[in-house]
DNA sequence: CGGTAGTTACGACGTTCATCGTAATAGAAG
DNA sequence: CTTCTATTACGATGAACGTCGTAACTACCG
């Protein structure tokens, strides 16, 4: 039986909290990476910040309802709650993840 | 001939900037009000912050590409760039504006 | 020409928050 | 048990930012 860290139910998720969570560049990058990797730990994510900072951001993402974290030995891989989020806020995450970069003039 | 304040082109709009703009509660409220009202000035928006603060937020929204501001005498009514945003980030704004509030347990 | 109203520019203040370093915890492997 | 790895907890720090008050600016109206 798998164990998971506490996370909000779908209908408890607030759109403002989600927007705040996605507003930080590092967290947006984490979300993008998790979308591609499917699942990853804080250490495995290659980010230009310290691991303690990554852990901090993943916590915010989990409390905001964007990420699920599983307990696997001493590791805690996280996944993007993509399908759930899509049900709660249709089009939001999909739009963010498929957004093209701005024109760099 | 109508005059408008400077604003970014559609393909210059960055999704991260848009998310940051929407992350603030006051700005999200402004966006919601403009969506309902269609067009409004800083003074006409009834918000629990000073007008100078509202003006500040509207500027951020305009620079982020979320709002267009027209010059009309000494007034400067702003509109939500809803259709344009929908073309740039399909589903994003619609999802945010139609989001149901979280369950308050 | 004054007077009024709408908006913004400018500083200033206080809080939030992203980041870090270190220490503590927990599981896995030897 | 010891060691190593993964993660988190805990301050601390510095920067970003939301808010305000005031002043400056512009347009409209007597």
Short mmCIF file of C-alpha atoms (C1' of nucleotides) in Angstrom, two decimals:
data_model
loop_
_atom_site.label_atom_id
_atom_site.label_comp_id
_atom_site.label_asym_id
_atom_site.label_seq_id
_atom_site.Cartn_x
_atom_site.Cartn_y
_atom_site.Cartn_z
CA UNK A 1 0.00 0.00 0.00
CA UNK A 2 1.39 3.31 -1.07
CA UNK A 3 1.57 6.26 1.25
CA UNK A 4 1.11 9.84 0.16
CA UNK A 5 1.70 13.18 1.78
CA UNK A 6 -1.29 15.31 2.69
CA UNK A 7 -2.78 17.30 -0.15
CA UNK A 8 -5.97 19.28 -0.72
CA UNK A 9 -9.03 17.75 -2.32
CA UNK A 10 -9.96 18.91 -5.78
CA UNK A 11 -12.78 21.19 -4.69
CA UNK A 12 -10.62 22.75 -2.02
CA UNK A 13 -8.14 24.08 -4.55
CA UNK A 14 -8.26 27.84 -4.98
CA UNK A 15 -7.51 29.37 -8.35
CA UNK A 16 -5.71 32.31 -6.74
CA UNK A 17 -3.43 29.97 -4.87
CA UNK A 18 -2.73 28.06 -8.07
CA UNK A 19 -1.90 31.27 -9.89
CA UNK A 20 0.42 32.36 -7.08
CA UNK A 21 2.11 28.98 -7.16
CA UNK A 22 2.65 29.19 -10.91
CA UNK A 23 3.79 32.81 -10.75
CA UNK A 24 7.26 31.96 -9.44
CA UNK A 25 9.74 31.10 -12.24
CA UNK A 26 11.35 28.27 -10.31
CA UNK A 27 8.02 26.66 -9.48
CA UNK A 28 6.82 27.04 -13.06
CA UNK A 29 9.98 25.29 -14.15
CA UNK A 30 9.35 22.48 -11.67
CA UNK A 31 5.82 22.06 -13.02
CA UNK A 32 7.15 21.93 -16.56
CA UNK A 33 9.79 19.37 -15.63
CA UNK A 34 7.31 17.17 -13.78
CA UNK A 35 5.01 17.31 -16.78
CA UNK A 36 7.80 15.95 -18.96
CA UNK A 37 9.36 13.52 -16.49
CA UNK A 38 6.09 12.25 -15.08
CA UNK A 39 7.63 11.82 -11.65
CA UNK A 40 10.76 13.09 -9.95
CA UNK A 41 12.39 13.82 -6.61
CA UNK A 42 13.75 17.18 -5.48
CA UNK A 43 17.31 16.06 -6.01
CA UNK A 44 16.73 14.65 -9.46
CA UNK A 45 15.35 17.94 -10.73
CA UNK A 46 18.25 19.86 -12.16
CA UNK A 47 17.60 23.40 -11.06
CA UNK A 48 19.88 26.38 -10.43
CA UNK A 49 18.83 26.58 -6.78
CA UNK A 50 19.75 24.56 -3.69
CA UNK A 51 17.88 21.38 -2.90
CA UNK A 52 16.39 22.87 0.25
CA UNK A 53 14.88 25.58 -1.88
CA UNK A 54 13.48 23.04 -4.33
CA UNK A 55 11.92 21.15 -1.42
CA UNK A 56 10.39 24.40 -0.23
CA UNK A 57 8.83 25.05 -3.63
CA UNK A 58 7.52 21.51 -3.99
CA UNK A 59 5.79 21.92 -0.64
CA UNK A 60 4.09 25.07 -1.87
CA UNK A 61 3.03 23.26 -5.02
CA UNK A 62 1.63 20.37 -3.01
CA UNK A 63 -0.26 22.58 -0.57
CA UNK A 64 -1.61 24.50 -3.53
CA UNK A 65 -2.91 21.26 -5.01
CA UNK A 66 -0.67 21.13 -8.05
CA UNK A 67 1.49 18.20 -7.09
CA UNK A 68 1.14 14.81 -5.43
CA UNK A 69 4.02 13.37 -3.43
CA UNK A 70 4.51 9.67 -2.82
CA UNK A 71 6.66 8.07 -0.14
CA UNK A 72 9.11 5.62 -1.64
CA UNK A 73 11.76 4.54 0.84
CA UNK A 74 13.74 7.60 1.74
CA UNK A 75 12.75 9.27 -1.51
CA UNK A 76 9.63 11.34 -2.14
CA UNK A 77 8.90 11.53 -5.82
CA UNK A 78 6.25 14.04 -6.88
CA UNK A 79 3.86 14.07 -9.80
CA UNK A 80 1.85 16.80 -11.45
CA UNK A 81 -1.88 16.45 -10.75
CA UNK A 82 -2.52 17.20 -14.37
CA UNK A 83 -5.78 15.36 -15.03
CA UNK A 84 -7.29 16.46 -11.73
CA UNK A 85 -6.31 20.06 -12.31
CA UNK A 86 -7.76 19.83 -15.77
CA UNK A 87 -11.04 18.75 -14.26
CA UNK A 88 -10.98 21.53 -11.65
CA UNK A 89 -9.81 24.34 -13.95
CA UNK A 90 -10.34 23.17 -17.53
CA UNK A 91 -7.74 24.57 -19.89
CA UNK A 92 -5.62 26.35 -17.32
CA UNK A 93 -2.66 24.04 -16.89
CA UNK A 94 -2.80 22.88 -20.49
CA UNK A 95 -2.64 26.46 -21.66
CA UNK A 96 0.27 27.29 -19.39
CA UNK A 97 2.26 24.21 -20.33
CA UNK A 98 1.72 24.61 -24.05
CA UNK A 99 2.37 28.34 -24.07
CA UNK A 100 4.88 29.48 -26.66
CA UNK A 101 7.71 31.74 -25.48
CA UNK A 102 7.33 35.46 -26.17
CA UNK A 103 8.90 37.03 -29.23
CA UNK A 104 12.33 38.26 -28.24
CA UNK A 105 12.83 41.44 -30.16
CA UNK B 1 -9.13 58.91 -33.86
CA UNK B 2 -8.73 57.15 -30.57
CA UNK B 3 -5.48 57.15 -28.69
CA UNK B 4 -4.24 54.24 -26.61
CA UNK B 5 -1.49 53.80 -24.10
CA UNK B 6 1.47 51.65 -25.04
CA UNK B 7 0.95 47.91 -24.66
CA UNK B 8 2.79 44.77 -25.74
CA UNK B 9 1.93 42.94 -28.93
CA UNK B 10 0.27 39.58 -28.60
CA UNK B 11 3.36 37.53 -29.34
CA UNK B 12 5.40 39.57 -26.89
CA UNK B 13 3.24 38.53 -23.96
CA UNK B 14 4.96 36.14 -21.57
CA UNK B 15 2.92 33.52 -19.78
CA UNK B 16 5.01 33.91 -16.63
CA UNK B 17 4.32 37.63 -16.57
CA UNK B 18 0.61 36.98 -17.05
CA UNK B 19 0.59 34.49 -14.19
CA UNK B 20 2.43 36.96 -11.95
CA UNK B 21 -0.07 39.63 -12.86
CA UNK B 22 -3.01 37.39 -12.02
CA UNK B 23 -1.40 36.14 -8.81
CA UNK B 24 -2.20 39.28 -6.84
CA UNK B 25 -5.71 39.28 -5.33
CA UNK B 26 -6.36 42.92 -6.11
CA UNK B 27 -5.31 42.54 -9.73
CA UNK B 28 -7.35 39.38 -10.12
CA UNK B 29 -10.32 41.32 -8.80
CA UNK B 30 -9.68 44.11 -11.29
CA UNK B 31 -9.58 41.59 -14.12
CA UNK B 32 -12.84 40.05 -12.94
CA UNK B 33 -14.50 43.47 -12.69
CA UNK B 34 -13.31 44.54 -16.13
CA UNK B 35 -14.63 41.29 -17.54
CA UNK B 36 -18.06 42.11 -16.16
CA UNK B 37 -18.07 45.86 -16.74
CA UNK B 38 -16.45 45.74 -20.15
CA UNK B 39 -14.65 49.02 -19.52
CA UNK B 40 -13.88 51.11 -16.46
CA UNK B 41 -11.59 53.74 -15.00
CA UNK B 42 -9.47 53.39 -11.87
CA UNK B 43 -11.84 55.55 -9.87
CA UNK B 44 -14.98 53.75 -10.96
CA UNK B 45 -13.66 50.40 -9.77
CA UNK B 46 -14.84 50.00 -6.22
CA UNK B 47 -11.89 48.42 -4.49
CA UNK B 48 -10.70 48.43 -0.87
CA UNK B 49 -7.42 50.13 -1.82
CA UNK B 50 -6.52 53.70 -2.68
CA UNK B 51 -6.89 54.93 -6.22
CA UNK B 52 -3.15 55.38 -6.61
CA UNK B 53 -2.76 51.71 -5.83
CA UNK B 54 -5.41 50.75 -8.36
CA UNK B 55 -3.61 52.84 -10.97
CA UNK B 56 -0.41 51.03 -10.10
CA UNK B 57 -2.05 47.64 -10.61
CA UNK B 58 -3.69 48.63 -13.87
CA UNK B 59 -0.27 49.67 -15.14
CA UNK B 60 1.11 46.25 -14.29
CA UNK B 61 -1.83 44.62 -16.04
CA UNK B 62 -1.30 46.75 -19.13
CA UNK B 63 2.44 46.11 -19.30
CA UNK B 64 1.72 42.42 -18.85
CA UNK B 65 -0.59 42.55 -21.83
CA UNK B 66 -3.82 41.83 -20.00
CA UNK B 67 -5.47 45.21 -20.36
CA UNK B 68 -5.87 47.95 -22.95
CA UNK B 69 -6.22 51.57 -21.87
CA UNK B 70 -7.89 54.22 -23.95
CA UNK B 71 -7.53 57.99 -23.58
CA UNK B 72 -10.90 59.65 -23.22
CA UNK B 73 -10.61 63.25 -22.13
CA UNK B 74 -9.08 63.24 -18.70
CA UNK B 75 -10.29 59.70 -18.10
CA UNK B 76 -8.45 56.49 -19.04
CA UNK B 77 -10.86 53.62 -19.18
CA UNK B 78 -9.32 50.14 -19.47
CA UNK B 79 -10.61 46.96 -21.03
CA UNK B 80 -9.65 43.34 -20.66
CA UNK B 81 -7.88 42.00 -23.76
CA UNK B 82 -10.00 38.91 -23.48
CA UNK B 83 -10.19 37.73 -27.08
CA UNK B 84 -6.55 38.47 -27.76
CA UNK B 85 -5.46 36.66 -24.62
CA UNK B 86 -7.66 33.76 -25.64
CA UNK B 87 -5.82 33.59 -28.92
CA UNK B 88 -2.40 33.81 -27.26
CA UNK B 89 -3.10 31.40 -24.38
CA UNK B 90 -6.23 29.43 -25.27
CA UNK B 91 -8.27 28.52 -22.23
CA UNK B 92 -6.20 30.36 -19.65
CA UNK B 93 -8.23 33.47 -18.95
CA UNK B 94 -11.52 31.68 -19.54
CA UNK B 95 -10.57 29.06 -17.00
CA UNK B 96 -9.51 31.62 -14.42
CA UNK B 97 -12.63 33.75 -14.86
CA UNK B 98 -15.02 30.83 -14.72
CA UNK B 99 -13.29 29.12 -11.80
CA UNK B 100 -15.60 28.13 -8.97
CA UNK B 101 -14.57 29.17 -5.45
CA UNK B 102 -12.97 26.48 -3.28
CA UNK B 103 -15.03 24.47 -0.85
CA UNK B 104 -14.95 26.27 2.47
CA UNK B 105 -14.91 23.51 5.03
"C1'" DC C 1 -8.71 82.51 -16.11
"C1'" DG C 2 -9.53 79.80 -11.90
"C1'" DG C 3 -11.60 75.51 -10.01
"C1'" DT C 4 -12.61 70.78 -9.99
"C1'" DA C 5 -12.02 65.95 -10.97
"C1'" DG C 6 -9.35 61.97 -12.80
"C1'" DT C 7 -4.92 60.01 -13.17
"C1'" DT C 8 -0.26 59.27 -12.45
"C1'" DA C 9 4.58 60.05 -10.61
"C1'" DC C 10 7.35 59.76 -6.68
"C1'" DG C 11 9.13 58.38 -2.17
"C1'" DA C 12 8.58 55.85 1.71
"C1'" DC C 13 7.28 52.09 4.69
"C1'" DG C 14 6.30 47.43 6.04
"C1'" DT C 15 5.59 42.86 4.83
"C1'" DT C 16 6.12 38.97 2.16
"C1'" DC C 17 8.97 35.69 0.20
"C1'" DA C 18 12.78 33.33 -2.42
"C1'" DT C 19 17.09 31.78 -1.25
"C1'" DC C 20 20.68 30.00 1.45
"C1'" DG C 21 23.47 27.30 5.07
"C1'" DT C 22 23.23 24.23 8.54
"C1'" DA C 23 21.31 20.83 11.33
"C1'" DA C 24 18.11 17.17 12.10
"C1'" DT C 25 15.50 13.16 10.54
"C1'" DA C 26 14.68 8.82 8.09
"C1'" DG C 27 15.51 5.05 5.22
"C1'" DA C 28 18.90 1.96 2.68
"C1'" DA C 29 23.09 -0.38 2.25
"C1'" DG C 30 27.38 -2.11 3.94
"C1'" DC D 1 25.87 -0.20 14.09
"C1'" DT D 2 27.73 2.84 10.78
"C1'" DT D 3 27.58 5.31 6.68
"C1'" DC D 4 25.51 7.35 2.96
"C1'" DT D 5 21.74 9.49 0.59
"C1'" DA D 6 17.36 11.95 0.35
"C1'" DT D 7 14.57 15.16 2.46
"C1'" DT D 8 13.03 18.45 5.55
"C1'" DA D 9 13.11 21.86 9.49
"C1'" DC D 10 14.85 26.09 11.02
"C1'" DG D 11 16.51 30.58 11.29
"C1'" DA D 12 18.60 34.42 8.72
"C1'" DT D 13 19.13 37.57 5.03
"C1'" DG D 14 18.24 40.38 1.21
"C1'" DA D 15 15.34 41.75 -2.38
"C1'" DA D 16 10.81 42.32 -4.39
"C1'" DC D 17 6.42 44.29 -3.95
"C1'" DG D 18 1.79 45.98 -2.30
"C1'" DT D 19 0.21 49.97 -0.15
"C1'" DC D 20 -0.11 54.64 1.09
"C1'" DG D 21 0.19 59.97 1.09
"C1'" DT D 22 1.30 63.72 -1.41
"C1'" DA D 23 2.28 66.28 -5.29
"C1'" DA D 24 2.21 67.05 -10.14
"C1'" DC D 25 -0.18 66.89 -14.38
"C1'" DT D 26 -4.14 67.09 -17.69
"C1'" DA D 27 -8.68 67.89 -19.29
"C1'" DC D 28 -13.13 69.75 -18.66
"C1'" DC D 29 -16.27 73.44 -16.98
"C1'" DG D 30 -17.78 77.83 -15.22
#
